[in-house]
N, CA, C and O atoms as a MOPAC input file, in Angstrom:
PM7 MOZYME 1SCF
protein

 N    143.60000 1   140.21700 1   279.37400 1
 C    144.23900 1   139.44800 1   280.97900 1
 C    143.34400 1   138.90100 1   281.19900 1
 O    142.31500 1   139.57500 1   281.15800 1
 N    143.18100 1   137.23800 1   281.59300 1
 C    142.11300 1   137.05900 1   282.97600 1
 C    142.34900 1   138.38800 1   284.29000 1
 O    142.78000 1   139.51200 1   284.54700 1
 N    141.60800 1   137.04900 1   284.83100 1
 C    141.81400 1   137.33500 1   286.74100 1
 C    142.75400 1   137.23400 1   287.18800 1
 O    143.50300 1   138.00900 1   287.78300 1
 N    142.82100 1   135.38200 1   286.70300 1
 C    143.49200 1   134.11200 1   286.75000 1
 C    145.49000 1   134.52900 1   286.18100 1
 O    146.50000 1   133.93600 1   286.56100 1
 N    145.41500 1   135.41600 1   285.45400 1
 C    146.86700 1   135.42400 1   284.71200 1
 C    147.30800 1   137.29100 1   285.47400 1
 O    148.33500 1   137.90100 1   285.17600 1
 N    146.35900 1   137.75000 1   286.31500 1
 C    146.11100 1   139.10600 1   286.52400 1
 C    147.05500 1   138.44100 1   287.64300 1
 O    148.28200 1   138.54200 1   287.60800 1
 N    146.30000 1   137.70500 1   288.70300 1
 C    146.93000 1   137.39000 1   290.14100 1
 C    148.19500 1   136.23600 1   289.88200 1
 O    149.16300 1   135.94300 1   290.58300 1
 N    147.86500 1   135.87800 1   288.94400 1
 C    149.54300 1   134.85200 1   288.50600 1
 C    150.86300 1   136.07600 1   288.18700 1
 O    152.06600 1   135.90200 1   288.38000 1
 N    150.40700 1   136.90500 1   287.82800 1
 C    151.22400 1   137.93500 1   287.84600 1
 C    151.57000 1   138.90100 1   288.94700 1
 O    152.69300 1   139.12500 1   289.39800 1
 N    150.80100 1   139.25900 1   289.18800 1
 C    150.80400 1   140.36100 1   290.54000 1
 C    151.18100 1   139.80500 1   292.43700 1
 O    151.84900 1   140.47400 1   293.22600 1
 N    150.68200 1   138.77900 1   292.66600 1
 C    150.90500 1   138.14700 1   293.44300 1
 C    152.29800 1   137.67700 1   293.49700 1
 O    152.98200 1   137.72100 1   292.47400 1
 N    152.85700 1   137.15500 1   294.79200 1
 C    153.83200 1   136.31700 1   294.85400 1
 C    153.82100 1   135.42300 1   296.13100 1
 O    152.95400 1   135.48800 1   297.00200 1
 N    155.02400 1   134.47600 1   296.13300 1
 C    154.83200 1   133.70300 1   298.17000 1
 C    155.14600 1   134.22400 1   298.55100 1
 O    155.96500 1   133.51100 1   299.13200 1
 N    155.35000 1   135.26700 1   298.94000 1
 C    155.08600 1   136.25200 1   300.15000 1
 C    154.01100 1   136.59900 1   299.43500 1
 O    153.55000 1   136.91100 1   298.33800 1
 N    153.66000 1   136.21200 1   301.63600 1
 C    152.08400 1   136.91500 1   301.91500 1
 C    152.11400 1   138.73900 1   302.30800 1
 O    152.96100 1   139.50400 1   302.76900 1
 N    150.54800 1   138.88100 1   301.78400 1
 C    151.29800 1   140.20500 1   301.40200 1
 C    149.79600 1   140.59300 1   302.02900 1
 O    148.76400 1   140.04800 1   301.63900 1
 N    149.85600 1   141.87100 1   303.31500 1
 C    148.85500 1   141.79800 1   303.92700 1
 C    147.49300 1   143.24000 1   303.32300 1
 O    147.88800 1   144.40000 1   303.44200 1
 N    146.39800 1   143.07300 1   302.88500 1
 C    145.83200 1   144.12700 1   302.20200 1
 C    144.28200 1   143.34300 1   302.40000 1
 O    143.75500 1   142.31300 1   301.97900 1
 N    143.74600 1   144.95500 1   303.66800 1
 C    143.37200 1   145.02200 1   304.50600 1
 C    142.56900 1   143.96500 1   305.16700 1
 O    143.03100 1   143.81000 1   306.29800 1
 N    141.30100 1   142.96100 1   304.89600 1
 C    141.05300 1   141.57700 1   305.46800 1
 C    141.93300 1   140.35500 1   305.73500 1
 O    141.53700 1   139.32600 1   306.28100 1
 N    143.27900 1   140.60500 1   305.25000 1
 C    143.73400 1   139.39500 1   305.51400 1
 C    145.34500 1   138.82200 1   304.64900 1
 O    145.65400 1   139.60900 1   303.75500 1
 N    146.26900 1   137.69900 1   304.79800 1
 C    146.94200 1   138.11500 1   303.91000 1
 C    146.97100 1   136.68800 1   302.47900 1
 O    146.65300 1   135.50000 1   302.43000 1
 N    147.54100 1   137.70200 1   301.52400 1
 C    146.92000 1   136.58500 1   300.09200 1
 C    148.81500 1   136.32600 1   299.62600 1
 O    149.85600 1   136.98200 1   299.63600 1
 N    148.40000 1   135.11500 1   299.30700 1
 C    149.91600 1   134.74800 1   298.64400 1
 C    149.85200 1   133.46900 1   297.71800 1
 O    149.59500 1   132.30800 1   298.03600 1
 N    150.14000 1   133.97400 1   296.55900 1
 C    150.23200 1   132.71000 1   295.61900 1
 C    151.83100 1   132.25000 1   295.73400 1
 O    152.73200 1   133.08700 1   295.80300 1
 N    152.07200 1   130.78400 1   295.74600 1
 C    152.75700 1   129.93200 1   295.38400 1
 C    152.62000 1   129.35300 1   293.99100 1
 O    151.61200 1   129.11000 1   293.32800 1
 N    154.36400 1   129.14300 1   293.63800 1
 C    154.24000 1   128.65100 1   292.21400 1
 C    155.27500 1   127.31400 1   292.87200 1
 O    156.04300 1   127.48500 1   293.81900 1
 N    155.10000 1   126.03600 1   292.16700 1
 C    155.31500 1   124.96900 1   292.43300 1
 C    156.47500 1   124.55500 1   290.61300 1
 O    157.19000 1   123.59700 1   290.31900 1
 N    156.15500 1   125.65000 1   289.96300 1
 C    157.20700 1   125.09000 1   288.90100 1
 C    157.28400 1   124.69600 1   287.91000 1
 O    157.98300 1   124.89300 1   286.91600 1
 N    155.74500 1   123.48900 1   288.46700 1
 C    155.54500 1   122.57800 1   287.40700 1
 C    154.09200 1   122.53700 1   286.60600 1
 O    153.46100 1   121.48400 1   286.50300 1
 N    153.70000 1   123.60000 1   286.13600 1
 C    152.48300 1   124.46300 1   286.07200 1
 C    151.11300 1   123.95500 1   287.45400 1
 O    150.02100 1   123.63000 1   286.98700 1
 N    151.22300 1   123.93100 1   288.59700 1
 C    150.78200 1   123.79900 1   290.01900 1
 C    151.02500 1   125.05000 1   290.65300 1
 O    152.21000 1   125.38000 1   290.69600 1
 N    150.32200 1   125.70800 1   291.07900 1
 C    150.41400 1   126.34900 1   291.39900 1
 C    149.32600 1   126.68200 1   293.23000 1
 O    148.67800 1   125.66600 1   293.48300 1
 N    149.13300 1   127.71100 1   294.22200 1
 C    148.11000 1   127.29100 1   295.15900 1
 C    147.72900 1   128.91100 1   295.38000 1
 O    148.63200 1   129.64100 1   295.79000 1
 N    146.37200 1   129.49600 1   295.10800 1
 C    146.15300 1   130.87800 1   295.76700 1
 C    145.34800 1   130.30700 1   297.26100 1
 O    144.52800 1   129.41200 1   297.46300 1
 N    146.15200 1   131.47800 1   298.31100 1
 C    146.39300 1   131.41200 1   299.66400 1
 C    145.40000 1   132.50400 1   300.53700 1
 O    146.04100 1   133.48800 1   300.90500 1
 N    144.11300 1   132.51700 1   300.89500 1
 C    144.31200 1   133.41400 1   301.32100 1
 C    144.33000 1   132.91500 1   302.96100 1
 O    143.76900 1   131.87600 1   303.30800 1
 N    145.02000 1   133.76300 1   303.87000 1
 C    145.11900 1   133.49800 1   305.53100 1
 C    144.36900 1   134.46700 1   306.22300 1
 O    144.09800 1   135.60700 1   305.84500 1
 N    144.07100 1   133.92900 1   307.23000 1
 C    144.39300 1   135.36800 1   308.22200 1
 C    145.45400 1   134.96600 1   309.32100 1
 O    146.45000 1   134.26700 1   309.13900 1
 N    145.11900 1   135.43100 1   310.25700 1
 C    146.58600 1   135.49300 1   311.37300 1
 C    145.83100 1   134.74300 1   312.40100 1
 O    144.76200 1   135.04300 1   312.93200 1
 N    146.82600 1   133.38800 1   312.63600 1
 C    146.34400 1   132.06600 1   313.57100 1
 C    146.68200 1   133.01500 1   315.00300 1
 O    146.58800 1   134.20700 1   315.29400 1
 N    147.25100 1   131.40700 1   315.89600 1
 C    147.75700 1   131.76600 1   317.39700 1
 C    148.72700 1   132.44200 1   317.10900 1
 O    148.62200 1   133.17800 1   316.12800 1
 N    150.13000 1   132.41100 1   317.95400 1
 C    151.43400 1   131.61000 1   317.96000 1
 C    152.16300 1   132.30000 1   316.99200 1
 O    153.37900 1   132.12400 1   316.92600 1
 N    150.99700 1   133.84700 1   315.44600 1
 C    152.75100 1   133.94100 1   314.74900 1
 C    152.18300 1   132.82800 1   313.81400 1
 O    153.10200 1   132.11500 1   313.41300 1
 N    150.92900 1   132.44300 1   313.32600 1
 C    150.69300 1   130.90400 1   312.27700 1
 C    150.30200 1   131.52000 1   311.72800 1
 O    150.73300 1   132.65100 1   311.95000 1
 N    148.90100 1   131.42000 1   310.25300 1
 C    148.58700 1   131.66900 1   309.22000 1
 C    147.53200 1   130.46800 1   309.41800 1
 O    147.64000 1   129.44900 1   310.10000 1
 N    146.47700 1   130.92000 1   308.60100 1
 C    145.11200 1   129.81000 1   309.18900 1
 C    144.48900 1   130.60300 1   307.52100 1
 O    144.00100 1   131.72500 1   307.38900 1
 N    144.79700 1   129.27000 1   306.15600 1
 C    144.38800 1   129.16500 1   305.21800 1
 C    143.03500 1   129.25900 1   305.68700 1
 O    142.57200 1   128.75000 1   306.70800 1
 N    142.15900 1   130.32300 1   304.39600 1
 C    140.53900 1   130.73100 1   304.97900 1
 C    139.74300 1   131.07700 1   303.62300 1
 O    138.85300 1   131.91800 1   303.49600 1
 N    140.48600 1   129.89400 1   302.26200 1
 C    140.78400 1   128.96800 1   301.88800 1
 C    142.58000 1   129.01400 1   302.11600 1
 O    143.30100 1   129.79600 1   302.73500 1
 N    142.99000 1   127.25600 1   300.94600 1
 C    143.20900 1   127.38900 1   300.17700 1
 C    143.48300 1   126.50000 1   298.74500 1
 O    143.04400 1   125.37100 1   298.52600 1
 N    143.90100 1   126.90600 1   298.29200 1
 C    143.42500 1   126.12100 1   296.90300 1
 C    144.35800 1   125.42900 1   295.88400 1
 O    144.42500 1   126.32800 1   295.04500 1
 N    144.72600 1   124.94700 1   295.65100 1
 C    145.83400 1   123.73500 1   294.90500 1
 C    145.61500 1   123.47800 1   293.55300 1
 O    144.80100 1   122.58400 1   293.32100 1
 N    146.32700 1   124.24000 1   292.24500 1
 C    145.31000 1   124.11000 1   291.34900 1
 C    146.87800 1   123.79400 1   289.69600 1
 O    147.89300 1   124.38300 1   289.32300 1
 N    146.14700 1   122.62900 1   289.31500 1
 C    147.42600 1   122.91700 1   287.79700 1
 C    146.60300 1   123.18900 1   287.06000 1
 O    145.46200 1   122.72600 1   287.02800 1
 N    147.18500 1   124.16200 1   286.20800 1
 C    147.22000 1   124.43000 1   284.54200 1
 C    148.29500 1   123.91700 1   283.53200 1
 O    149.47600 1   123.70500 1   283.25700 1
 N    146.60300 1   123.87200 1   283.09700 1
 C    147.47700 1   123.86900 1   281.42600 1
 C    148.14300 1   124.84200 1   280.72700 1
 O    147.50500 1   125.73000 1   280.16300 1
 N    149.40500 1   124.79300 1   280.68600 1
 C    150.38500 1   125.79700 1   279.37500 1
 C    149.91000 1   126.30100 1   277.96100 1
 O    150.26400 1   127.15400 1   277.14800 1
 N    148.77800 1   125.19400 1   278.09700 1
 C    148.21300 1   125.73700 1   276.34300 1
 C    147.00700 1   125.98400 1   276.11300 1
 O    146.58100 1   126.59200 1   275.13200 1
 N    145.97500 1   125.24300 1   277.56500 1
 C    145.21300 1   125.67100 1   276.48000 1
 C    144.67800 1   126.20700 1   278.22700 1
 O    143.48000 1   126.38400 1   278.45000 1
 N    145.69700 1   126.40400 1   279.29100 1
 C    144.84400 1   127.24900 1   280.05500 1
 C    143.69900 1   126.66900 1   281.38400 1
 O    143.09800 1   127.46100 1   282.11000 1
 N    143.61200 1   125.60800 1   281.45800 1
 C    142.48200 1   124.44900 1   281.98000 1
 C    143.16800 1   124.33100 1   283.14000 1
 O    144.39500 1   124.39800 1   283.21600 1
 N    142.59000 1   124.19700 1   283.84900 1
 C    142.19500 1   124.42800 1   285.35900 1
 C    142.29900 1   122.91400 1   285.87700 1
 O    141.19000 1   122.80700 1   286.39900 1
 N    142.68500 1   122.15700 1   285.99100 1
 C    142.52300 1   121.45200 1   287.32200 1
 C    143.14100 1   121.10900 1   289.15600 1
 O    144.27700 1   121.16700 1   289.62700 1
 N    141.35100 1   120.63700 1   290.00800 1
 C    142.04500 1   120.92100 1   290.81100 1
 C    142.48400 1   119.94000 1   292.16400 1
 O    141.80000 1   119.00400 1   292.57600 1
 N    143.66600 1   120.34800 1   292.69300 1
 C    144.22400 1   119.15200 1   293.27200 1
 C    144.18800 1   119.51000 1   294.85200 1
 O    145.06000 1   118.90000 1   295.47300 1
 N    143.57800 1   120.15000 1   295.44800 1
 C    143.99000 1   120.73500 1   296.99300 1
 C    142.33600 1   121.84000 1   297.53700 1
 O    141.91400 1   122.85300 1   296.98000 1
 N    141.95200 1   121.35400 1   298.37000 1
 C    141.12800 1   122.53400 1   299.02300 1
 C    141.93500 1   122.22300 1   301.06000 1
 O    142.17500 1   121.15600 1   301.62500 1
 N    142.09000 1   123.49400 1   301.50200 1
 C    141.98700 1   123.50400 1   302.58900 1
 C    141.49300 1   124.82000 1   303.65700 1
 O    142.32200 1   125.50400 1   304.25500 1
 N    139.93500 1   125.03600 1   303.77300 1
 C    139.72700 1   126.07200 1   304.64500 1
 C    140.22600 1   125.87000 1   306.46400 1
 O    139.29400 1   126.03700 1   307.25000 1
 N    141.34200 1   125.59800 1   306.96500 1
 C    141.42500 1   126.18700 1   308.21700 1
 C    140.88500 1   126.54400 1   309.05900 1
 O    141.06200 1   126.22900 1   310.23500 1
 N    139.95100 1   127.43300 1   308.52700 1
 C    138.71400 1   128.38000 1   309.32300 1
 C    137.95500 1   127.73900 1   309.64900 1
 O    137.71200 1   127.69100 1   310.85500 1
 N    137.15500 1   126.87000 1   308.64300 1
 C    135.67800 1   126.58200 1   308.49400 1
 C    135.54900 1   125.76800 1   309.57000 1
 O    136.55800 1   125.29800 1   310.09600 1
 N    134.29400 1   125.49200 1   310.03900 1
 C    134.22100 1   124.64700 1   311.21700 1
 C    132.69900 1   123.47800 1   311.01200 1
 O    131.47700 1   123.62100 1   311.04900 1
 N    133.80500 1   122.17000 1   310.76000 1
 C    134.62300 1   121.87600 1   310.45500 1
 C    135.52800 1   122.15200 1   309.45400 1
 O    135.22800 1   122.58400 1   308.34100 1
 N    137.01700 1   121.81500 1   309.98600 1
 C    138.23000 1   122.37700 1   308.68000 1
 C    137.49300 1   122.08500 1   307.88400 1
 O    136.27100 1   122.16000 1   308.01000 1
 N    138.24700 1   121.59100 1   306.64900 1
 C    137.74800 1   121.18700 1   305.69000 1
 C    139.27900 1   121.01600 1   304.68300 1
 O    139.91900 1   121.90400 1   304.12000 1
 N    139.46400 1   119.91400 1   304.72000 1
 C    141.25800 1   119.58500 1   304.15200 1
 C    140.83800 1   117.79500 1   302.91100 1
 O    140.76200 1   116.65500 1   303.37000 1
 N    140.62700 1   118.24200 1   301.16700 1
 C    140.37800 1   117.44100 1   300.39500 1
 C    140.88600 1   117.88800 1   299.49600 1
 O    141.25100 1   119.03600 1   299.24600 1
 N    140.97400 1   116.13400 1   298.46600 1
 C    141.44600 1   116.41200 1   297.37800 1
 C    140.01700 1   116.19800 1   296.69800 1
 O    139.18900 1   115.39400 1   297.12500 1
 N    139.75800 1   117.34500 1   295.14500 1
 C    138.35300 1   116.92700 1   295.20800 1
 C    138.17500 1   116.36600 1   294.35200 1
 O    138.41200 1   116.87500 1   293.25600 1
 N    137.75800 1   115.27400 1   294.43300 1
 C    137.59600 1   113.82800 1   293.60600 1
 C    136.41400 1   113.15200 1   292.74000 1
 O    136.30900 1   112.38300 1   291.78400 1
 N    135.14800 1   114.25700 1   294.08300 1
 C    134.04900 1   113.87300 1   293.22000 1
 C    133.80700 1   115.06800 1   292.09400 1
 O    134.60500 1   115.86800 1   291.60600 1
 N    132.24000 1   114.84800 1   291.85600 1
 C    131.90300 1   115.86000 1   290.55300 1
 C    131.50400 1   116.99500 1   291.95700 1
 O    132.06300 1   118.07400 1   292.14900 1
 N    130.65200 1   116.53200 1   292.61800 1
 C    130.40200 1   117.64700 1   293.70500 1
 C    131.27800 1   117.53700 1   294.30300 1
 O    131.86600 1   117.00100 1   293.36300 1
 N    132.33000 1   117.53700 1   295.40500 1
 C    133.55100 1   118.45500 1   295.37400 1
 C    134.34400 1   119.61200 1   294.31400 1
 O    135.02700 1   120.62500 1   294.46400 1
 N    133.99900 1   119.09100 1   293.57700 1
 C    135.42900 1   119.79000 1   291.98500 1
 C    133.86800 1   121.23700 1   291.97600 1
 O    134.16900 1   122.43100 1   291.94900 1
 N    132.34800 1   120.77100 1   292.00500 1
 C    131.41300 1   122.32200 1   291.65000 1
 C    131.92900 1   122.47500 1   293.19900 1
 O    132.38100 1   123.60800 1   293.36500 1
 N    131.97400 1   121.92100 1   294.01100 1
 C    132.07800 1   123.55800 1   295.24200 1
 C    133.83800 1   123.91900 1   294.69100 1
 O    134.10800 1   124.88500 1   293.97800 1
 N    134.51800 1   123.26200 1   295.02700 1
 C    135.97400 1   124.23000 1   294.59700 1
 C    135.95600 1   124.54400 1   293.62000 1
 O    136.60100 1   125.58500 1   293.74400 1
 N    135.68900 1   124.48200 1   292.51900 1
 C    135.24100 1   125.71900 1   291.81500 1
 C    134.34000 1   126.87900 1   291.75800 1
 O    134.33600 1   127.75700 1   290.89500 1
 N    133.68700 1   126.78600 1   292.63700 1
 C    132.60400 1   127.82600 1   293.57900 1
 C    134.09300 1   128.96300 1   294.54000 1
 O    134.47300 1   130.12400 1   294.38900 1
 N    134.22000 1   128.61700 1   294.82300 1
 C    135.24300 1   128.46200 1   296.08900 1
 C    136.28200 1   129.56200 1   294.79700 1
 O    136.25400 1   130.78200 1   294.63700 1
 N    137.12400 1   128.46600 1   294.05800 1
 C    137.87100 1   129.54600 1   294.00400 1
 C    138.13200 1   130.61500 1   292.63100 1
 O    139.07000 1   131.26500 1   292.16900 1
 N    136.21100 1   130.26800 1   292.20000 1
 C    136.15000 1   131.75200 1   291.24500 1
 C    135.50300 1   132.75000 1   292.56000 1
 O    134.93500 1   133.67900 1   291.98700 1
 N    135.41800 1   132.85900 1   293.46300 1
 C    135.06600 1   133.79100 1   294.61200 1
 C    136.39200 1   134.12900 1   295.15100 1
 O    136.65000 1   135.32200 1   295.31300 1
 N    137.31400 1   133.18800 1   295.46600 1
 C    138.65800 1   133.64800 1   295.23000 1
 C    139.55200 1   134.84400 1   294.71300 1
 O    140.02900 1   135.89300 1   295.14500 1
 N    139.51400 1   134.10200 1   293.54200 1
 C    139.97800 1   134.87700 1   292.10800 1
 C    139.73600 1   136.32800 1   292.28700 1
 O    140.58500 1   137.16600 1   291.98000 1
 N    138.40100 1   136.66800 1   292.85800 1
 C    137.70200 1   137.95100 1   292.36700 1
 C    138.20100 1   138.63200 1   294.52200 1
 O    138.25300 1   139.80600 1   294.89000 1
 N    138.39800 1   137.64800 1   295.20900 1
 C    138.55200 1   138.46000 1   296.39200 1
 C    140.67700 1   138.85700 1   296.41200 1
 O    141.50600 1   139.52700 1   297.02800 1
 N    140.55800 1   137.76600 1   295.14800 1
 C    142.21600 1   138.64700 1   294.85800 1
 C    142.23300 1   139.67300 1   294.36400 1
 O    142.80800 1   140.60300 1   294.92800 1
 N    141.62900 1   139.83200 1   293.19200 1
 C    141.70700 1   140.42600 1   292.59600 1
 C    141.21700 1   141.75100 1   292.58500 1
 O    141.94900 1   142.66300 1   292.20200 1
 N    139.82300 1   142.00100 1   293.03900 1
 C    139.10700 1   143.06400 1   294.05700 1
 C    140.40600 1   143.53500 1   295.24600 1
 O    140.57000 1   144.72900 1   295.49600 1
 N    141.16100 1   142.59500 1   295.83300 1
 C    142.10900 1   143.14300 1   296.68200 1
 C    142.89400 1   143.73500 1   296.10700 1
 O    142.69300 1   144.93900 1   295.94900 1
 N    144.06900 1   143.13600 1   295.58100 1
 C    144.49500 1   144.63800 1   294.16500 1
 C    144.25800 1   145.08200 1   294.16200 1
 O    144.45700 1   145.67000 1   295.22500 1
 N    143.51400 1   145.74300 1   293.33900 1
 C    142.75000 1   146.82900 1   293.04400 1
 C    142.24400 1   147.58500 1   294.04600 1
 O    142.22200 1   148.75800 1   293.67500 1
 N    142.01700 1   147.51300 1   294.64400 1
 C    141.90400 1   148.66300 1   296.21500 1
 C    143.04300 1   149.56200 1   296.57700 1
 O    143.11500 1   150.66800 1   297.11100 1
 N    143.74600 1   148.86300 1   296.18800 1
 C    145.44500 1   149.19000 1   296.41500 1
 C    145.97800 1   150.08900 1   296.01500 1
 O    147.18100 1   150.23800 1   296.22500 1

């Protein structure tokens, strides 16, 4: 089982607080998902830090990035990764986010 498979199986659409923030995986039902780590914002809101929306091919498990947002970064980052540079940036952040989710679940 890959880290991504583990995360998709062990996190849900409900935010789960695990030591340093809130973890959530949204399944949009069409092969699209969003991994989101968020921190508490003002007035009961949650600020993505970051959130990555992606599509995963059911057969090959290939991941295509659809959207990246980080509302805590300065300046705020909210974009579709269309260039190779953007895709490389999101790929790196995606791998970091996978590791963060995986470690958080194993620590608890």
